């Protein structure tokens, strides 16, 4: 049931239009529906999404703060094109955060939190086997976000929220779905066994794999041959 300025969801929970619009645009960008360089015009988006221009303007500001779009004058924005330098910076920060996160998960998990992490992993493995890229990448992002929650560190959660959209963007550049899912499975097993040294080694390998897959994706997108 819809209402003025937003919509009602799940037994009376109200969702403002601006939240719905930012979620829709974020998903479109991260799932590749709106590729890098796409022009986002307030008026056109308002018509497309059936809302006024105010929630669209608010959504574009939010996405700019998340690093997914670049605002332009005269009520429009462009989907950000991440450079090789941007990706290198992201992987450096990711490496440090994930090492801390998964070490804490190995030390602090309980049976219930481990079941949640396993559920995300099973979803990713099933999607990867089916070749469902959107579903697999979203499940991979859920796996990382669940791990951050299990780590039990409020500052890590805050940093994870700042990094969330960029991390989902990075995962969207991974074309070898099965390889990523298999690495998550190994990481899960090490976490479940509280094997901190193995967790550290697997996180380091996982970040290297991510960097390689992202580089291959970007190179292929640019029309070049596969790097050696």
XYZ file of C-alpha atoms in Angstrom:
228
model
C 0.000 0.000 0.000
C 1.453 3.349 -1.065
C 1.008 6.672 0.679
C 2.053 10.254 0.154
C 5.815 10.784 0.487
C 6.668 7.110 0.784
C 5.163 3.646 1.066
C 3.997 1.170 3.656
C 5.872 -2.104 3.950
C 5.707 -5.241 6.061
C 2.813 -4.734 8.427
C 2.794 -0.973 8.627
C 6.484 -0.109 8.466
C 6.801 3.208 6.647
C 9.530 3.693 4.075
C 10.181 7.257 2.842
C 10.365 7.730 -0.901
C 13.953 8.968 -0.597
C 14.984 5.643 0.976
C 13.245 3.648 -1.737
C 14.788 5.762 -4.493
C 18.320 5.581 -3.116
C 18.030 1.816 -2.724
C 16.753 1.400 -6.281
C 19.460 3.585 -7.804
C 22.178 1.994 -5.667
C 21.127 -1.490 -6.742
C 20.961 -0.401 -10.387
C 24.506 0.971 -10.207
C 25.989 -1.954 -8.303
C 24.227 -4.560 -10.461
C 25.438 -2.876 -13.658
C 22.024 -1.698 -14.843
C 23.392 1.856 -14.828
C 27.049 1.449 -15.857
C 29.903 3.893 -15.161
C 29.484 7.121 -17.080
C 25.675 6.895 -17.129
C 23.978 10.261 -16.802
C 21.453 10.567 -13.961
C 19.098 13.498 -14.536
C 16.717 14.451 -11.720
C 13.741 15.115 -13.977
C 14.137 11.870 -15.956
C 14.636 9.742 -12.844
C 11.618 11.302 -11.137
C 9.450 10.365 -14.120
C 10.926 6.865 -14.360
C 10.482 6.102 -10.653
C 7.137 7.847 -10.234
C 8.248 10.328 -7.582
C 8.891 14.052 -7.269
C 12.354 15.473 -7.878
C 13.034 16.038 -4.152
C 13.635 12.367 -3.205
C 15.707 11.935 -6.358
C 17.867 14.917 -5.387
C 18.276 13.497 -1.880
C 19.149 10.065 -3.285
C 21.823 11.474 -5.584
C 23.380 13.332 -2.649
C 23.445 10.094 -0.642
C 25.020 8.154 -3.504
C 27.620 10.884 -3.940
C 28.518 10.562 -0.244
C 28.870 6.792 -0.760
C 31.258 7.402 -3.654
C 29.038 5.892 -6.351
C 28.142 9.021 -8.327
C 29.662 12.407 -9.039
C 27.328 15.381 -8.773
C 27.213 17.832 -11.668
C 25.671 21.299 -11.849
C 22.120 21.781 -13.113
C 20.438 18.868 -11.321
C 22.213 15.837 -12.658
C 24.955 13.387 -11.764
C 27.077 10.740 -13.444
C 27.787 7.187 -12.289
C 31.362 7.152 -11.091
C 34.095 5.437 -13.086
C 36.528 3.941 -10.563
C 40.162 4.312 -11.616
C 42.982 1.826 -11.047
C 44.187 4.104 -8.249
C 40.716 4.105 -6.644
C 40.645 0.310 -6.730
C 44.155 0.014 -5.278
C 43.203 2.359 -2.427
C 40.049 0.362 -1.760
C 41.900 -2.945 -1.670
C 44.503 -1.590 0.760
C 41.825 -0.477 3.205
C 39.795 -3.622 2.640
C 42.806 -5.824 3.386
C 43.304 -4.245 6.796
C 39.618 -4.210 7.752
C 38.897 -7.772 6.666
C 41.935 -9.156 8.467
C 40.685 -7.641 11.732
C 37.061 -8.555 11.046
C 37.544 -12.245 10.333
C 40.051 -12.713 13.148
C 37.447 -11.331 15.551
C 34.760 -13.529 14.019
C 36.958 -16.582 14.580
C 37.380 -15.620 18.226
C 33.861 -14.399 19.016
C 31.347 -16.401 17.013
C 28.669 -18.487 18.687
C 26.472 -21.237 17.179
C 23.688 -18.843 16.149
C 25.959 -16.285 14.472
C 27.833 -19.085 12.723
C 24.515 -20.368 11.337
C 23.799 -16.906 9.911
C 27.195 -16.805 8.227
C 26.663 -20.314 6.875
C 23.276 -19.321 5.450
C 24.881 -16.469 3.485
C 27.597 -18.828 2.254
C 25.086 -21.476 1.165
C 23.117 -18.839 -0.752
C 26.279 -17.691 -2.516
C 27.393 -21.244 -3.352
C 23.972 -22.111 -4.788
C 23.850 -18.918 -6.859
C 27.397 -19.449 -8.141
C 26.563 -23.009 -9.230
C 23.480 -21.682 -11.019
C 25.493 -18.928 -12.710
C 23.253 -16.242 -11.186
C 25.719 -13.352 -10.965
C 23.461 -10.796 -9.286
C 22.307 -13.234 -6.623
C 25.828 -14.583 -6.005
C 27.358 -11.124 -5.659
C 24.647 -9.958 -3.281
C 25.108 -13.090 -1.171
C 28.872 -12.482 -1.146
C 28.256 -8.958 0.127
C 25.878 -10.348 2.769
C 28.594 -12.798 3.870
C 31.006 -9.935 4.510
C 28.374 -7.775 6.233
C 27.292 -10.640 8.491
C 30.931 -11.226 9.420
C 31.286 -7.561 10.369
C 28.243 -7.823 12.628
C 29.560 -10.998 14.271
C 32.932 -9.359 14.969
C 31.214 -7.381 17.710
C 33.116 -4.143 17.261
C 31.005 -0.991 16.897
C 33.746 0.949 15.130
C 34.172 -1.832 12.572
C 30.423 -1.710 11.965
C 30.618 2.064 11.375
C 33.540 1.658 8.982
C 31.720 -1.179 7.249
C 28.727 1.070 6.645
C 31.005 3.687 5.094
C 32.613 1.030 2.881
C 29.443 -0.939 2.105
C 28.613 0.458 -1.323
C 32.217 0.468 -2.497
C 32.590 -3.136 -1.330
C 29.466 -4.162 -3.221
C 30.838 -2.370 -6.271
C 34.101 -4.305 -5.949
C 32.284 -7.633 -5.619
C 30.342 -6.749 -8.747
C 33.598 -6.820 -10.709
C 34.202 -10.494 -9.835
C 33.233 -12.604 -12.839
C 34.517 -15.959 -11.502
C 31.599 -16.532 -9.148
C 32.621 -20.062 -8.179
C 36.175 -19.088 -7.236
C 34.967 -16.330 -4.919
C 32.358 -18.620 -3.348
C 34.932 -21.370 -2.812
C 37.295 -18.930 -1.092
C 34.454 -17.820 1.161
C 33.787 -21.485 1.989
C 37.412 -22.012 3.021
C 37.315 -18.829 5.073
C 34.116 -19.969 6.773
C 35.688 -23.316 7.670
C 38.735 -21.607 9.189
C 36.513 -19.231 11.160
C 34.323 -22.092 12.382
C 37.449 -23.914 13.564
C 38.779 -20.761 15.285
C 41.996 -21.177 13.283
C 43.233 -17.566 13.416
C 46.562 -18.104 11.554
C 44.700 -19.786 8.685
C 42.088 -17.027 8.702
C 44.855 -14.440 8.256
C 46.382 -16.365 5.354
C 43.025 -16.878 3.641
C 42.019 -13.222 3.974
C 45.316 -12.151 2.395
C 44.796 -14.599 -0.473
C 41.168 -13.530 -0.885
C 42.138 -9.867 -1.239
C 44.787 -10.802 -3.834
C 42.196 -12.815 -5.754
C 39.793 -9.883 -5.612
C 42.436 -7.534 -6.980
C 43.204 -9.890 -9.865
C 39.552 -10.487 -10.764
C 38.776 -6.773 -10.614
C 41.734 -5.998 -12.860
C 40.648 -8.622 -15.389
C 37.070 -7.320 -15.377
C 38.130 -3.709 -15.867
C 40.580 -4.664 -18.611
C 37.958 -6.708 -20.448
C 35.439 -3.898 -20.114
C 37.943 -1.504 -21.663
C 38.193 -3.834 -24.655
C 41.727 -5.047 -24.027
C 43.062 -8.547 -24.069
C 43.292 -10.484 -20.843
C 46.349 -9.427 -18.830
C 49.084 -12.021 -18.349
